[in-house]
Amino acid sequence: AQSVTQLDSHVSVSEGTPVLLRCNYSSSYSPSLFWYVQHPNKGLQLLLKYTSAATLVKGINGFEAEFKKSETSFHLTKPSAHMSDAAEYFCVVSEGYGGATNKLIFGTGTLLAVQP
Amino acid sequence: ETGVTQSPTHLIKTRGQQVTLRCSSQSGHNTVSWYQQALGQGPQFIFQYYREEENGRGNFPPRFSGLQFPNYSSELNVNALELDDSALYLCASSLVASGGPTYFGPGTRLLVL
């Protein structure tokens, strides 16, 4: 079975400083990995997606993630945090399901706080 | 904003009642999934529908059931509501076999008293 582990439940950064949200995955084959963001009282928004085309994936709002097979990691980074980045972030792995894919398995989430 | 819409936005029910939640998929998407997100947790997969058939189910009891209609809209039905069913219910749509992403609706927040 596939799974993801988010290593930090809370991360606090100052505005303008780098962001690092850590995620490790477990998969018996090459996984499809995602990062989603959830702002308060909002739905989930896809930040970026990895599907083996390139190990460094660029997403929206300046976020990017690097797939490292040797470390089974898929950490999310951003060079400079903005106040609007404060939200909950989920690392997600896709599990194929019969002929149709897209069963998503979510991590427990990392709450990012951005201090002024 | 995605093209996935859900109704209602909020709902209050009492234990033992039944509830129906609705979802309209993003245009062109033929697969719909439902997720339950309890407070402070990540979403949990309930089930997925493809071509109006259930095609995958998570660890949820049979009192959670669903439908997908020819226009790809969907319903989630929960019978015999329990207090632990209080959660945010998220609908997600995707296009199977496209390799494309899954888009989520804003959710329906259900409170069971």
mmCIF file of C-alpha atoms in Angstrom:
data_model
loop_
_atom_site.group_PDB
_atom_site.id
_atom_site.type_symbol
_atom_site.label_atom_id
_atom_site.label_comp_id
_atom_site.label_asym_id
_atom_site.label_seq_id
_atom_site.Cartn_x
_atom_site.Cartn_y
_atom_site.Cartn_z
ATOM 1 C CA ALA A 1 0.000 0.000 0.000
ATOM 2 C CA GLN A 2 1.132 3.497 -0.719
ATOM 3 C CA SER A 3 1.374 6.198 1.905
ATOM 4 C CA VAL A 4 2.843 9.609 2.609
ATOM 5 C CA THR A 5 4.227 10.978 5.844
ATOM 6 C CA GLN A 6 4.403 14.691 6.499
ATOM 7 C CA LEU A 7 7.183 15.209 8.962
ATOM 8 C CA ASP A 8 5.978 18.476 10.497
ATOM 9 C CA SER A 9 2.470 19.219 11.696
ATOM 10 C CA HIS A 10 3.242 22.945 12.112
ATOM 11 C CA VAL A 11 5.815 25.184 10.432
ATOM 12 C CA SER A 12 6.253 28.871 11.204
ATOM 13 C CA VAL A 13 8.339 31.217 9.052
ATOM 14 C CA SER A 14 8.801 34.949 8.746
ATOM 15 C CA GLU A 15 7.584 36.752 5.653
ATOM 16 C CA GLY A 16 10.324 36.836 3.020
ATOM 17 C CA THR A 17 12.165 33.776 4.349
ATOM 18 C CA PRO A 18 12.294 30.347 2.670
ATOM 19 C CA VAL A 19 9.641 27.707 3.186
ATOM 20 C CA LEU A 20 10.373 23.977 3.502
ATOM 21 C CA LEU A 21 7.565 21.485 4.061
ATOM 22 C CA ARG A 22 8.773 17.904 4.294
ATOM 23 C CA CYS A 23 7.118 14.786 2.904
ATOM 24 C CA ASN A 24 8.288 11.196 2.633
ATOM 25 C CA TYR A 25 6.458 8.609 0.580
ATOM 26 C CA SER A 26 6.168 4.864 0.538
ATOM 27 C CA SER A 27 5.388 3.152 -2.743
ATOM 28 C CA SER A 28 6.164 -0.150 -4.384
ATOM 29 C CA TYR A 29 6.404 1.482 -7.788
ATOM 30 C CA SER A 30 6.982 4.898 -9.306
ATOM 31 C CA PRO A 31 4.345 7.069 -7.655
ATOM 32 C CA SER A 32 2.321 10.049 -8.746
ATOM 33 C CA LEU A 33 2.782 12.674 -6.049
ATOM 34 C CA PHE A 34 1.030 15.953 -5.438
ATOM 35 C CA TRP A 35 0.957 18.897 -3.106
ATOM 36 C CA TYR A 36 -2.406 20.490 -2.343
ATOM 37 C CA VAL A 37 -3.102 23.635 -0.313
ATOM 38 C CA GLN A 38 -6.202 24.360 1.720
ATOM 39 C CA HIS A 39 -6.919 27.881 2.895
ATOM 40 C CA PRO A 40 -9.399 28.328 5.763
ATOM 41 C CA ASN A 41 -12.956 27.639 4.665
ATOM 42 C CA LYS A 42 -11.788 26.967 1.129
ATOM 43 C CA GLY A 43 -11.509 23.841 -0.964
ATOM 44 C CA LEU A 44 -8.298 22.048 -1.861
ATOM 45 C CA GLN A 45 -6.171 23.622 -4.563
ATOM 46 C CA LEU A 46 -3.545 21.726 -6.531
ATOM 47 C CA LEU A 47 -0.103 23.304 -6.155
ATOM 48 C CA LEU A 48 1.923 20.894 -8.237
ATOM 49 C CA LYS A 49 2.160 17.346 -9.510
ATOM 50 C CA TYR A 50 4.952 14.846 -10.118
ATOM 51 C CA THR A 51 4.463 12.018 -12.602
ATOM 52 C CA SER A 52 8.037 11.003 -13.471
ATOM 53 C CA ALA A 53 8.597 13.482 -16.299
ATOM 54 C CA ALA A 54 11.074 15.597 -14.333
ATOM 55 C CA THR A 55 12.313 15.347 -10.775
ATOM 56 C CA LEU A 56 12.029 19.085 -10.095
ATOM 57 C CA VAL A 57 8.438 20.185 -10.393
ATOM 58 C CA LYS A 58 7.373 23.809 -10.497
ATOM 59 C CA GLY A 59 3.935 24.740 -9.298
ATOM 60 C CA ILE A 60 1.801 27.782 -8.800
ATOM 61 C CA ASN A 61 2.583 30.779 -6.594
ATOM 62 C CA GLY A 62 6.346 30.153 -6.689
ATOM 63 C CA PHE A 63 6.258 26.724 -5.061
ATOM 64 C CA GLU A 64 8.330 23.816 -6.274
ATOM 65 C CA ALA A 65 9.080 20.279 -5.135
ATOM 66 C CA GLU A 66 11.868 17.835 -5.847
ATOM 67 C CA PHE A 67 11.313 14.114 -6.177
ATOM 68 C CA LYS A 68 14.231 12.184 -4.663
ATOM 69 C CA LYS A 69 13.870 8.460 -5.143
ATOM 70 C CA SER A 70 16.952 7.607 -3.092
ATOM 71 C CA GLU A 71 15.477 9.432 -0.105
ATOM 72 C CA THR A 72 11.809 8.638 -0.889
ATOM 73 C CA SER A 73 11.098 12.308 -0.373
ATOM 74 C CA PHE A 74 9.022 14.966 -2.090
ATOM 75 C CA HIS A 75 9.640 18.160 -0.120
ATOM 76 C CA LEU A 76 7.851 21.400 -0.970
ATOM 77 C CA THR A 77 9.830 24.629 -1.069
ATOM 78 C CA LYS A 78 9.400 28.309 -1.787
ATOM 79 C CA PRO A 79 12.249 30.829 -1.772
ATOM 80 C CA SER A 80 10.335 33.635 -0.075
ATOM 81 C CA ALA A 81 7.181 33.281 1.998
ATOM 82 C CA HIS A 82 4.259 35.633 1.604
ATOM 83 C CA MET A 83 1.538 36.285 4.141
ATOM 84 C CA SER A 84 -0.992 34.772 1.739
ATOM 85 C CA ASP A 85 0.874 31.438 1.902
ATOM 86 C CA ALA A 86 -0.479 30.791 5.393
ATOM 87 C CA ALA A 87 -2.614 27.673 4.991
ATOM 88 C CA GLU A 88 -2.634 23.902 5.434
ATOM 89 C CA TYR A 89 -0.573 21.915 2.978
ATOM 90 C CA PHE A 90 -1.141 18.286 2.096
ATOM 91 C CA CYS A 91 1.279 15.870 0.487
ATOM 92 C CA VAL A 92 -0.661 13.334 -1.559
ATOM 93 C CA VAL A 93 0.070 10.105 -3.416
ATOM 94 C CA SER A 94 -2.189 8.667 -6.095
ATOM 95 C CA GLU A 95 -3.075 5.005 -5.928
ATOM 96 C CA GLY A 96 -4.237 3.336 -9.087
ATOM 97 C CA TYR A 97 -7.620 1.681 -8.644
ATOM 98 C CA GLY A 98 -8.665 -0.841 -11.208
ATOM 99 C CA GLY A 99 -9.023 0.655 -14.638
ATOM 100 C CA ALA A 100 -9.546 4.140 -13.301
ATOM 101 C CA THR A 101 -6.955 5.936 -11.261
ATOM 102 C CA ASN A 102 -7.103 8.840 -8.870
ATOM 103 C CA LYS A 103 -7.680 7.432 -5.432
ATOM 104 C CA LEU A 104 -5.728 10.038 -3.520
ATOM 105 C CA ILE A 105 -4.066 9.220 -0.222
ATOM 106 C CA PHE A 106 -3.440 12.306 1.875
ATOM 107 C CA GLY A 107 -0.866 13.000 4.501
ATOM 108 C CA THR A 108 -1.926 14.454 7.821
ATOM 109 C CA GLY A 109 -1.144 17.978 6.709
ATOM 110 C CA THR A 110 1.297 20.733 7.659
ATOM 111 C CA LEU A 111 -0.060 24.013 8.929
ATOM 112 C CA LEU A 112 2.103 26.857 7.667
ATOM 113 C CA ALA A 113 2.099 30.091 9.637
ATOM 114 C CA VAL A 114 3.746 33.195 8.180
ATOM 115 C CA GLN A 115 4.778 35.889 10.638
ATOM 116 C CA PRO A 116 5.035 39.531 9.540
ATOM 117 C CA GLU B 1 -11.571 28.397 -8.666
ATOM 118 C CA THR B 2 -12.282 24.945 -10.056
ATOM 119 C CA GLY B 3 -15.430 24.037 -11.968
ATOM 120 C CA VAL B 4 -16.543 21.621 -9.243
ATOM 121 C CA THR B 5 -19.550 22.815 -7.285
ATOM 122 C CA GLN B 6 -21.192 21.315 -4.223
ATOM 123 C CA SER B 7 -24.447 21.853 -2.392
ATOM 124 C CA PRO B 8 -25.384 22.653 0.238
ATOM 125 C CA THR B 9 -22.424 24.474 1.789
ATOM 126 C CA HIS B 10 -23.488 23.710 5.349
ATOM 127 C CA LEU B 11 -25.911 21.235 6.874
ATOM 128 C CA ILE B 12 -27.051 20.335 10.371
ATOM 129 C CA LYS B 13 -28.671 16.966 11.034
ATOM 130 C CA THR B 14 -29.483 14.872 14.068
ATOM 131 C CA ARG B 15 -28.228 11.399 14.817
ATOM 132 C CA GLY B 16 -30.114 8.693 12.930
ATOM 133 C CA GLN B 17 -31.225 10.948 10.089
ATOM 134 C CA GLN B 18 -30.273 10.573 6.441
ATOM 135 C CA VAL B 19 -28.475 13.159 4.288
ATOM 136 C CA THR B 20 -27.846 13.689 0.578
ATOM 137 C CA LEU B 21 -24.977 15.837 -0.655
ATOM 138 C CA ARG B 22 -24.651 16.931 -4.275
ATOM 139 C CA CYS B 23 -21.777 17.631 -6.618
ATOM 140 C CA SER B 24 -21.391 18.894 -10.174
ATOM 141 C CA SER B 25 -18.178 17.832 -11.814
ATOM 142 C CA GLN B 26 -15.859 19.991 -13.851
ATOM 143 C CA SER B 27 -16.916 20.030 -17.485
ATOM 144 C CA GLY B 28 -15.510 17.043 -19.393
ATOM 145 C CA HIS B 29 -14.543 15.079 -16.299
ATOM 146 C CA ASN B 30 -15.962 11.544 -16.180
ATOM 147 C CA THR B 31 -14.760 10.425 -12.760
ATOM 148 C CA VAL B 32 -16.014 11.684 -9.431
ATOM 149 C CA SER B 33 -14.709 10.840 -5.990
ATOM 150 C CA TRP B 34 -15.894 11.704 -2.511
ATOM 151 C CA TYR B 35 -13.689 12.380 0.495
ATOM 152 C CA GLN B 36 -14.410 12.906 4.175
ATOM 153 C CA GLN B 37 -12.245 15.398 6.051
ATOM 154 C CA ALA B 38 -12.678 15.329 9.798
ATOM 155 C CA LEU B 39 -11.539 18.358 11.760
ATOM 156 C CA GLY B 40 -7.751 18.601 11.897
ATOM 157 C CA GLN B 41 -7.167 15.650 9.586
ATOM 158 C CA GLY B 42 -6.419 14.996 5.943
ATOM 159 C CA PRO B 43 -9.206 13.923 3.600
ATOM 160 C CA GLN B 44 -10.072 10.225 3.543
ATOM 161 C CA PHE B 45 -11.247 8.501 0.353
ATOM 162 C CA ILE B 46 -14.852 7.316 0.551
ATOM 163 C CA PHE B 47 -15.464 6.040 -2.986
ATOM 164 C CA GLN B 48 -15.088 6.786 -6.653
ATOM 165 C CA TYR B 49 -17.554 6.602 -9.541
ATOM 166 C CA TYR B 50 -16.731 6.114 -13.194
ATOM 167 C CA ARG B 51 -19.347 5.656 -15.908
ATOM 168 C CA GLU B 52 -22.067 5.605 -13.249
ATOM 169 C CA GLU B 53 -20.547 2.612 -11.448
ATOM 170 C CA GLU B 54 -18.748 2.543 -8.144
ATOM 171 C CA ASN B 55 -15.113 1.913 -8.977
ATOM 172 C CA GLY B 56 -13.247 1.797 -5.726
ATOM 173 C CA ARG B 57 -14.200 2.244 -2.096
ATOM 174 C CA GLY B 58 -12.335 3.238 1.001
ATOM 175 C CA ASN B 59 -12.858 2.007 4.537
ATOM 176 C CA PHE B 60 -16.400 3.301 4.963
ATOM 177 C CA PRO B 61 -19.518 1.292 5.898
ATOM 178 C CA PRO B 62 -22.349 0.547 3.445
ATOM 179 C CA ARG B 63 -24.510 3.297 4.917
ATOM 180 C CA PHE B 64 -22.324 5.586 2.804
ATOM 181 C CA SER B 65 -23.584 5.249 -0.748
ATOM 182 C CA GLY B 66 -23.461 7.250 -3.921
ATOM 183 C CA LEU B 67 -24.710 7.831 -7.407
ATOM 184 C CA GLN B 68 -23.212 9.235 -10.572
ATOM 185 C CA PHE B 69 -25.554 10.512 -13.251
ATOM 186 C CA PRO B 70 -25.130 10.535 -17.057
ATOM 187 C CA ASN B 71 -24.092 14.190 -16.925
ATOM 188 C CA TYR B 72 -21.352 13.110 -14.449
ATOM 189 C CA SER B 73 -22.911 14.913 -11.499
ATOM 190 C CA SER B 74 -23.003 12.913 -8.306
ATOM 191 C CA GLU B 75 -24.670 12.401 -4.955
ATOM 192 C CA LEU B 76 -23.350 11.137 -1.656
ATOM 193 C CA ASN B 77 -25.939 9.596 0.647
ATOM 194 C CA VAL B 78 -25.336 8.797 4.274
ATOM 195 C CA ASN B 79 -27.942 6.847 6.239
ATOM 196 C CA ALA B 80 -28.320 6.461 9.979
ATOM 197 C CA LEU B 81 -26.093 9.423 10.728
ATOM 198 C CA GLU B 82 -23.684 9.162 13.627
ATOM 199 C CA LEU B 83 -21.977 11.920 15.561
ATOM 200 C CA ASP B 84 -18.619 10.927 14.019
ATOM 201 C CA ASP B 85 -19.999 11.655 10.561
ATOM 202 C CA SER B 86 -19.578 15.344 11.327
ATOM 203 C CA ALA B 87 -16.967 16.479 8.816
ATOM 204 C CA LEU B 88 -16.257 18.379 5.626
ATOM 205 C CA TYR B 89 -17.298 16.287 2.620
ATOM 206 C CA LEU B 90 -15.312 16.994 -0.508
ATOM 207 C CA CYS B 91 -16.220 16.088 -4.042
ATOM 208 C CA ALA B 92 -13.439 15.713 -6.580
ATOM 209 C CA SER B 93 -13.574 15.283 -10.333
ATOM 210 C CA SER B 94 -11.023 14.068 -12.818
ATOM 211 C CA LEU B 95 -10.669 12.628 -16.293
ATOM 212 C CA VAL B 96 -9.692 8.998 -16.049
ATOM 213 C CA ALA B 97 -6.619 7.834 -17.921
ATOM 214 C CA SER B 98 -5.657 11.363 -18.889
ATOM 215 C CA GLY B 99 -2.935 11.688 -16.294
ATOM 216 C CA GLY B 100 -4.513 14.974 -15.420
ATOM 217 C CA PRO B 101 -5.068 16.311 -11.951
ATOM 218 C CA THR B 102 -8.013 15.950 -9.636
ATOM 219 C CA TYR B 103 -9.999 19.077 -8.872
ATOM 220 C CA PHE B 104 -11.861 19.536 -5.631
ATOM 221 C CA GLY B 105 -15.024 21.391 -4.833
ATOM 222 C CA PRO B 106 -15.346 23.695 -1.813
ATOM 223 C CA GLY B 107 -17.023 21.013 0.266
ATOM 224 C CA THR B 108 -20.157 20.569 2.346
ATOM 225 C CA ARG B 109 -19.720 20.931 6.072
ATOM 226 C CA LEU B 110 -21.998 18.484 7.887
ATOM 227 C CA LEU B 111 -22.710 18.727 11.602
ATOM 228 C CA VAL B 112 -24.494 15.838 13.274
ATOM 229 C CA LEU B 113 -26.050 16.598 16.654
#
